[in-house]
Short mmCIF file of C-alpha atoms in Angstrom, two decimals:
data_model
loop_
_atom_site.label_atom_id
_atom_site.label_comp_id
_atom_site.label_asym_id
_atom_site.label_seq_id
_atom_site.Cartn_x
_atom_site.Cartn_y
_atom_site.Cartn_z
CA MET T 1 -33.97 -20.28 -6.56
CA LYS T 2 -33.74 -16.54 -7.06
CA PHE T 3 -37.16 -16.13 -5.47
CA PHE T 4 -35.98 -18.05 -2.42
CA ALA T 5 -32.89 -15.83 -2.18
CA PHE T 6 -35.09 -12.74 -2.42
CA ILE T 7 -37.25 -14.01 0.45
CA VAL T 8 -34.14 -14.60 2.58
CA VAL T 9 -32.86 -11.10 1.81
CA LEU T 10 -36.21 -9.51 2.68
CA PHE T 11 -36.40 -11.46 5.95
CA THR T 12 -32.86 -10.48 6.98
CA GLY T 13 -33.48 -6.84 6.08
CA ALA T 14 -36.69 -6.75 8.10
CA LEU T 15 -34.89 -8.30 11.07
CA LEU T 16 -32.09 -5.72 10.85
CA ILE T 17 -34.55 -2.83 10.55
CA TYR T 18 -36.36 -4.17 13.62
CA GLY T 19 -32.99 -4.09 15.39
CA THR T 20 -32.42 -0.41 14.62
CA VAL T 21 -35.32 0.63 16.85
CA ASP T 22 -33.05 0.43 19.89
CA MET T 23 -30.03 2.07 18.23
CA PRO T 24 -28.96 5.60 19.26
CA ASN T 25 -30.22 8.48 17.13
CA TRP T 26 -28.13 10.11 14.41
CA GLY T 27 -25.75 12.66 15.92
CA ASP T 28 -26.45 11.79 19.56
CA PRO T 29 -23.42 13.08 21.58
CA ASN T 30 -24.15 10.74 24.52
CA SER T 31 -24.50 7.50 22.54
CA PRO T 32 -22.45 4.49 23.76
CA PRO T 33 -19.75 4.69 21.04
CA ASN T 34 -19.17 8.36 21.84
CA SER T 35 -19.00 8.11 25.60
CA HIS T 36 -16.51 5.52 26.88
CA VAL T 37 -12.94 5.78 25.64
CA SER T 38 -13.07 8.34 22.84
CA PRO T 39 -13.38 11.49 25.04
CA ARG T 40 -10.07 10.52 26.63
CA TYR T 41 -8.40 10.32 23.21
CA ILE T 42 -9.65 13.80 22.29
CA GLU T 43 -8.64 15.35 25.61
CA LYS T 44 -5.16 13.87 25.90
CA THR T 45 -3.97 13.76 22.28
CA LEU T 46 -2.31 17.18 22.35
CA GLU T 47 -0.82 16.74 25.79
CA GLU T 48 0.53 13.21 25.39
CA THR T 49 1.50 12.96 21.73
CA ALA T 50 1.80 16.59 20.47
CA THR T 51 -0.42 15.63 17.53
CA PRO T 52 -3.55 17.75 16.94
CA ASN T 53 -5.07 15.17 14.60
CA ALA T 54 -6.68 12.66 16.93
CA VAL T 55 -7.14 10.11 14.13
CA THR T 56 -3.39 9.95 13.48
CA SER T 57 -2.48 9.70 17.15
CA VAL T 58 -5.00 6.91 17.80
CA LEU T 59 -4.00 5.11 14.59
CA ALA T 60 -0.27 5.11 15.16
CA ASP T 61 0.25 5.57 18.87
CA TYR T 62 -2.59 4.38 21.07
CA ARG T 63 -3.50 1.51 18.76
CA GLY T 64 -0.19 0.81 17.07
CA TYR T 65 -0.56 -2.97 17.17
CA ASP T 66 -3.75 -2.74 15.13
CA THR T 67 -1.98 -0.76 12.44
CA LEU T 68 0.99 -3.14 12.45
CA GLY T 69 -1.34 -6.07 11.84
CA GLU T 70 -3.07 -4.08 9.12
CA THR T 71 0.18 -3.34 7.32
CA THR T 72 1.06 -7.03 7.53
CA VAL T 73 -2.31 -7.89 5.97
CA ILE T 74 -1.81 -5.65 2.94
CA PHE T 75 1.79 -6.86 2.57
CA THR T 76 0.48 -10.43 2.56
CA ALA T 77 -2.11 -9.47 -0.07
CA GLY T 78 0.58 -8.04 -2.33
CA VAL T 79 2.77 -11.13 -1.93
CA VAL T 80 -0.20 -13.43 -2.61
CA CYS T 81 -1.00 -11.56 -5.84
CA ILE T 82 2.59 -11.97 -7.02
CA MET T 83 2.69 -15.65 -6.04
CA LEU T 84 -0.63 -16.51 -7.70
CA LEU T 85 -0.31 -14.65 -10.97
CA ARG T 86 3.28 -13.92 -11.87
CA ARG T 87 4.54 -15.83 -14.92
CA VAL T 88 7.87 -15.04 -16.53
CA LYS T 89 7.85 -15.20 -20.31
CA MET D 1 -2.03 -8.52 -25.26
CA LYS D 2 -3.67 -6.04 -27.58
CA GLU D 3 -1.75 -3.60 -29.74
CA ARG D 4 -1.23 -0.28 -28.02
CA TYR D 5 -1.88 2.99 -29.83
CA PRO D 6 0.00 6.07 -28.58
CA ASP D 7 -2.37 8.93 -27.77
CA VAL D 8 -0.92 12.45 -27.63
CA THR D 9 -3.70 13.94 -25.50
CA ILE D 10 -3.59 11.32 -22.75
CA GLU D 11 0.20 11.22 -22.61
CA THR D 12 0.51 15.02 -22.39
CA ILE D 13 -2.16 15.33 -19.71
CA CYS D 14 -0.50 12.59 -17.65
CA ARG D 15 2.91 14.18 -18.08
CA LEU D 16 1.46 17.42 -16.71
CA LEU D 17 -0.63 15.91 -13.92
CA ILE D 18 1.55 13.20 -12.40
CA PRO D 19 4.19 15.44 -10.71
CA PRO D 20 1.60 17.57 -8.82
CA ILE D 21 -0.23 14.39 -7.77
CA GLN D 22 2.97 12.88 -6.37
CA LEU D 23 3.86 16.12 -4.58
CA PHE D 24 0.40 16.24 -3.06
CA ALA D 25 0.74 12.62 -1.93
CA LEU D 26 4.00 13.41 -0.14
CA TYR D 27 2.30 16.43 1.45
CA VAL D 28 -0.57 14.26 2.68
CA ILE D 29 1.87 11.79 4.26
CA ALA D 30 4.11 14.41 5.87
CA HIS D 31 1.32 16.74 7.04
CA GLY D 32 -0.84 13.98 8.53
CA HIS D 33 -0.33 15.29 12.06
CA TYR D 34 -1.99 18.64 11.46
CA SER D 35 -4.58 18.03 8.75
CA PRO D 36 -6.59 15.09 7.42
CA GLY D 37 -4.12 12.62 6.03
CA GLY D 38 -1.59 9.99 6.94
CA GLY D 39 0.21 6.99 5.63
CA PHE D 40 -2.73 5.02 4.20
CA GLN D 41 -4.27 7.96 2.36
CA GLY D 42 -1.01 9.37 1.03
CA GLY D 43 0.18 5.91 0.02
CA CYS D 44 -3.03 5.34 -1.94
CA ILE D 45 -2.61 8.67 -3.78
CA LEU D 46 1.03 7.93 -4.59
CA GLY D 47 0.13 4.43 -5.78
CA ALA D 48 -2.66 5.90 -7.93
CA SER D 49 -0.18 8.23 -9.63
CA PHE D 50 2.01 5.25 -10.59
CA ILE D 51 -1.06 3.33 -11.77
CA MET D 52 -1.99 6.35 -13.93
CA MET D 53 1.47 6.18 -15.45
CA PHE D 54 1.06 2.46 -16.20
CA ILE D 55 -2.31 3.11 -17.86
CA ALA D 56 -1.19 6.04 -19.98
CA TYR D 57 2.18 4.75 -21.19
CA ASP D 58 3.51 1.40 -22.32
CA ILE D 59 3.88 -0.98 -19.39
CA GLY D 60 7.33 -2.21 -20.42
CA GLU D 61 8.57 1.35 -20.83
CA VAL D 62 7.41 2.37 -17.35
CA LYS D 63 8.76 -0.83 -15.84
CA ARG D 64 12.25 0.11 -16.98
CA LYS D 65 11.99 3.25 -14.84
CA MET D 66 10.19 1.69 -11.89
CA GLN D 67 11.56 -1.80 -11.65
CA GLU D 68 9.44 -4.63 -10.36
CA LYS D 69 12.26 -5.97 -8.20
CA LEU D 70 12.64 -2.61 -6.47
CA ASN D 71 8.88 -2.43 -5.99
CA THR D 72 8.80 -5.84 -4.34
CA ILE D 73 11.68 -4.88 -2.07
CA LEU D 74 9.88 -1.65 -1.09
CA CYS D 75 6.80 -3.72 -0.16
CA SER D 76 8.66 -5.39 2.66
CA THR D 77 10.76 -2.32 3.52
CA GLY D 78 7.63 -0.44 4.64
CA VAL D 79 6.60 -3.17 7.05
CA LEU D 80 10.21 -3.48 8.24
CA ILE D 81 10.39 0.27 9.02
CA PHE D 82 7.23 -0.06 11.09
CA ALA D 83 8.42 -3.13 12.99
CA GLY D 84 11.95 -1.71 13.30
CA ILE D 85 10.80 1.46 15.05
CA GLY D 86 8.85 -0.72 17.46
CA LEU D 87 11.97 -2.83 17.99
CA ILE D 88 14.09 0.29 18.74
CA CYS D 89 11.61 1.16 21.50
CA LEU D 90 11.94 -2.39 22.83
CA ILE D 91 15.75 -2.18 22.84
CA LEU D 92 15.73 1.18 24.64
CA GLY D 93 13.81 -0.38 27.51
CA ALA D 94 10.13 0.48 26.90
CA ASN D 95 7.26 -1.60 25.57
CA TYR D 96 6.99 -2.56 21.90
CA LEU D 97 5.77 0.46 19.85
CA ASP D 98 5.94 2.79 22.89
CA TYR D 99 7.58 5.79 21.20
CA GLY D 100 7.86 7.90 24.37
CA ILE D 101 11.23 6.30 25.12
CA LEU D 102 12.67 7.73 21.88
CA HIS D 103 13.44 11.01 23.68
CA ASN D 104 16.60 9.30 24.94
CA ILE D 105 18.11 9.33 21.44
CA LEU D 106 16.29 12.33 19.90
CA PRO D 107 16.90 15.93 21.08
CA VAL D 108 13.21 16.57 21.93
CA HIS D 109 10.98 16.05 24.92
CA GLN D 110 8.68 13.08 25.35
CA ALA D 111 5.49 14.26 23.63
CA LYS D 112 7.42 15.43 20.57
CA ALA D 113 9.27 12.11 20.50
CA ARG D 114 5.89 10.39 20.24
CA ALA D 115 4.98 12.65 17.30
CA LEU D 116 8.24 11.80 15.54
CA GLY D 117 7.75 8.07 16.09
CA THR D 118 4.28 8.43 14.60
CA LEU D 119 5.77 10.20 11.58
CA GLY D 120 8.25 7.36 11.12
CA ILE D 121 5.62 4.67 11.02
CA GLU D 122 3.40 6.79 8.74
CA ILE D 123 6.28 6.86 6.25
CA GLY D 124 6.66 3.08 6.55
CA VAL D 125 2.94 2.52 6.00
CA GLY D 126 2.99 4.91 3.03
CA ILE D 127 5.83 3.02 1.33
CA ALA D 128 4.13 -0.33 1.91
CA VAL D 129 0.72 0.81 0.65
CA THR D 130 2.20 2.46 -2.46
CA SER D 131 4.14 -0.59 -3.57
CA VAL D 132 1.33 -3.04 -2.75
CA MET D 133 -1.12 -0.98 -4.83
CA VAL D 134 1.28 -0.89 -7.78
CA SER D 135 2.04 -4.60 -7.48
CA ILE D 136 -1.63 -5.64 -7.28
CA PHE D 137 -2.55 -3.47 -10.27
CA LEU D 138 0.38 -4.64 -12.37
CA ASN D 139 -0.31 -8.31 -11.77
CA ILE D 140 -4.09 -8.17 -12.20
CA ALA D 141 -4.14 -5.87 -15.24
CA THR D 142 -1.78 -8.06 -17.26
CA ALA D 143 -2.74 -11.39 -15.61
CA GLY D 144 0.89 -11.66 -14.47
CA GLU D 145 2.20 -12.00 -18.00
CA HIS D 146 4.15 -8.79 -18.38
CA GLU D 147 7.67 -9.16 -19.65
CA GLY D 148 10.95 -9.07 -17.77
CA GLU D 149 12.59 -10.55 -14.73
CA PRO D 150 10.38 -11.18 -11.70
CA MET R 1 -43.68 15.20 15.60
CA ASP R 2 -42.49 12.18 17.50
CA THR R 3 -42.68 9.99 14.41
CA ALA R 4 -40.70 12.55 12.42
CA GLN R 5 -37.98 12.61 15.10
CA PHE R 6 -37.88 8.79 15.02
CA ILE R 7 -37.55 8.66 11.23
CA ILE R 8 -34.83 11.35 11.14
CA GLY R 9 -32.88 9.63 13.91
CA LYS R 10 -32.94 6.16 12.34
CA PHE R 11 -32.98 6.93 8.62
CA ASN R 12 -29.21 6.49 8.16
CA TYR R 13 -29.35 2.89 9.47
CA TRP R 14 -32.12 2.04 7.02
CA VAL R 15 -30.11 3.33 4.07
CA TYR R 16 -27.13 1.18 5.12
CA ILE R 17 -29.38 -1.86 5.59
CA VAL R 18 -30.77 -1.44 2.06
CA LEU R 19 -27.23 -1.17 0.68
CA MET R 20 -26.13 -4.20 2.71
CA MET R 21 -29.06 -6.27 1.44
CA ILE R 22 -28.19 -5.38 -2.17
CA GLY R 23 -24.71 -6.79 -1.56
CA PHE R 24 -26.13 -9.81 0.26
CA TYR R 25 -28.50 -10.59 -2.63
CA ALA R 26 -25.63 -10.38 -5.09
CA MET R 27 -23.61 -12.77 -2.94
CA ILE R 28 -26.26 -15.47 -2.58
CA ALA R 29 -28.30 -15.25 -5.82
CA LYS R 30 -25.88 -14.40 -8.62
CA ARG R 31 -24.16 -17.22 -10.52
CA ASN R 32 -21.23 -15.16 -11.80
CA LEU R 33 -18.20 -15.21 -9.50
CA VAL R 34 -17.14 -11.63 -10.30
CA LYS R 35 -20.62 -10.41 -9.39
CA LYS R 36 -20.37 -12.30 -6.11
CA VAL R 37 -17.08 -10.58 -5.28
CA VAL R 38 -18.50 -7.15 -6.14
CA GLY R 39 -21.49 -7.94 -3.94
CA MET R 40 -19.10 -8.66 -1.08
CA ASN R 41 -17.50 -5.25 -1.69
CA ILE R 42 -20.89 -3.50 -1.53
CA PHE R 43 -21.60 -5.33 1.73
CA GLN R 44 -18.32 -4.14 3.24
CA THR R 45 -19.00 -0.58 2.09
CA ALA R 46 -22.34 -0.64 3.91
CA ILE R 47 -20.66 -1.79 7.12
CA ILE R 48 -18.02 0.94 6.82
CA LEU R 49 -20.70 3.62 6.33
CA PHE R 50 -22.56 2.26 9.36
CA PHE R 51 -19.48 2.51 11.57
CA ILE R 52 -18.66 6.02 10.36
CA SER R 53 -22.20 7.15 11.10
CA THR R 54 -21.86 6.08 14.74
CA SER R 55 -19.03 8.59 15.18
CA SER R 56 -21.13 11.65 14.37
CA LYS R 57 -22.20 14.18 16.99
CA SER R 58 -24.60 16.94 16.00
CA GLY R 59 -22.76 20.25 15.66
CA ALA R 60 -19.29 18.66 15.89
CA THR R 61 -16.35 19.10 13.53
CA ILE R 62 -13.61 16.70 12.43
CA PRO R 63 -11.40 15.34 15.26
CA ILE R 64 -8.49 17.75 14.78
CA ILE R 65 -7.84 19.99 17.77
CA GLN R 66 -8.24 23.63 16.79
CA ASN R 67 -5.74 26.34 17.80
CA ALA R 68 -3.20 23.74 18.85
CA HIS R 69 -0.23 26.09 18.56
CA GLY R 70 0.65 29.68 19.37
CA ASP R 71 -1.07 31.86 21.94
CA ALA R 72 -4.24 29.86 22.23
CA ALA R 73 -2.40 26.60 23.01
CA GLY R 74 -3.20 24.98 26.32
CA HIS R 75 -6.87 25.98 26.31
CA ALA R 76 -9.53 23.63 27.65
CA ILE R 77 -10.76 21.09 25.09
CA ASN R 78 -14.51 20.71 24.69
CA VAL R 79 -15.12 17.05 23.83
CA ALA R 80 -18.60 17.64 22.37
CA GLN R 81 -17.06 19.92 19.75
CA TYR R 82 -15.11 17.10 18.02
CA ALA R 83 -16.38 13.95 16.36
CA ASN R 84 -15.42 10.55 17.72
CA PRO R 85 -12.01 9.54 16.23
CA LEU R 86 -12.18 5.83 17.05
CA PRO R 87 -14.58 4.63 14.28
CA HIS R 88 -12.60 6.70 11.78
CA VAL R 89 -9.41 4.85 12.72
CA LEU R 90 -10.99 1.41 12.63
CA MET R 91 -12.65 2.02 9.27
CA LEU R 92 -9.51 3.58 7.77
CA THR R 93 -7.78 0.28 8.30
CA ALA R 94 -10.88 -1.68 7.19
CA ILE R 95 -10.95 0.19 3.85
CA VAL R 96 -7.38 -0.88 3.11
CA VAL R 97 -8.21 -4.48 4.02
CA MET R 98 -11.23 -4.26 1.69
CA VAL R 99 -9.03 -3.18 -1.20
CA SER R 100 -6.49 -5.94 -0.57
CA THR R 101 -9.11 -8.67 -0.21
CA PHE R 102 -10.65 -7.46 -3.47
CA GLY R 103 -7.24 -7.71 -5.13
CA VAL R 104 -6.64 -11.23 -3.84
CA ALA R 105 -10.16 -12.31 -4.86
CA LEU R 106 -9.61 -10.99 -8.39
CA ALA R 107 -6.28 -12.81 -8.56
CA LEU R 108 -7.99 -16.05 -7.56
CA LEU R 109 -10.67 -15.43 -10.20
CA ILE R 110 -7.99 -15.00 -12.85
CA MET R 111 -6.59 -18.38 -11.80
CA VAL R 112 -10.09 -19.93 -12.04
CA ASN R 113 -10.51 -18.44 -15.50
CA ARG R 114 -7.17 -19.89 -16.58
CA ASP R 115 -8.21 -23.38 -15.54
CA TYR R 116 -11.89 -23.46 -16.59
CA GLY R 117 -12.19 -20.64 -19.13
CA THR R 118 -15.27 -19.13 -17.52
CA PHE R 119 -16.55 -17.20 -14.52
CA GLU R 120 -19.98 -18.87 -14.38
CA GLU R 121 -20.52 -21.24 -11.49
CA ASP R 122 -22.72 -23.66 -13.43
CA GLU R 123 -20.19 -24.14 -16.22
CA ILE R 124 -17.43 -24.72 -13.66
CA TYR R 125 -19.57 -27.47 -12.04
CA GLU R 126 -20.22 -29.04 -15.46
CA THR R 127 -16.51 -29.11 -16.21
CA LEU R 128 -15.85 -30.68 -12.82
CA GLU R 129 -18.45 -33.40 -13.45
CA VAL R 130 -16.95 -34.20 -16.85
CA LEU R 131 -13.54 -34.46 -15.24
CA GLN R 132 -14.90 -36.82 -12.57
CA LEU R 133 -16.59 -39.03 -15.18
CA LYS R 134 -13.30 -39.40 -17.02
CA LYS R 135 -11.73 -40.82 -13.87
#
């Protein structure tokens, strides 16, 4: 059983490594993730939000809904821990 | 639960270290606009300082100072601050979470109003993350069987 | 020379794939539930490292605008000088989700241990079979 799992892991790893041949190189400034929307965030963050830290402005302002959902997720996790485990002596 | 032995070294080190850690956490939250930091990171540091207190001292003793009821209320207060600031923007006539409209009620121009709205939700996120960390640790470490009112 | 460039350019992905496969092996082969959960955490860490590595630009600094105030304010911003902020934001939130899912998984495991007295999958199945035979 463990041997079978090892074979599956090796096969998946080989497939993923074959997939990296087409990926952009390390530190490529013109790779797809660095070229579409993120230059606009860096250029406009100071002008539009008066926040030099682009991570904070994207986190809280441009993508505020994402962060709201995130906060709801961790709130739910805390409530679930209390509901599952809490016993009053 | 096992018997707890008081340890002078650990208690003294924690007594010395916890106030600077909490001050640094507040700095990370408040200075998130100009340096690496923000609500999630600062909240994690603040929660870690409380967890350090729970590890070093007796859990019941610390719970008298930081009550579980208050902690659970703070959990939801953080999310409510976040959603409430978004709701204020909605009431003032802009989209949900569009802080630019806050310059109608704050004495600053539009870009600064966005920065202040960001600061508000960072504080909300920081409160929520702190109390969730403390609550998860407290319930998992004692399997939910610590004493006192829920 | 060309092969060296290829290896340097792709080496980071290979490291993350090895890390991811360690987590994957722990998830599918181990019989202990805690080990499975820790394997899931290693898997998520590999994905987070992968996303962060896509944000790097050679010669760039962290995405905080320099000289934002004072005399130098209002200067032109060179985009190639700053790293990409978007993967940082997405993974910042993913790290917090990772921690909370880990907490909820540990809480569920504590409940399992209360009911069955063990973390081993085989022993849980045995207990379930005994319970079914009693019915």
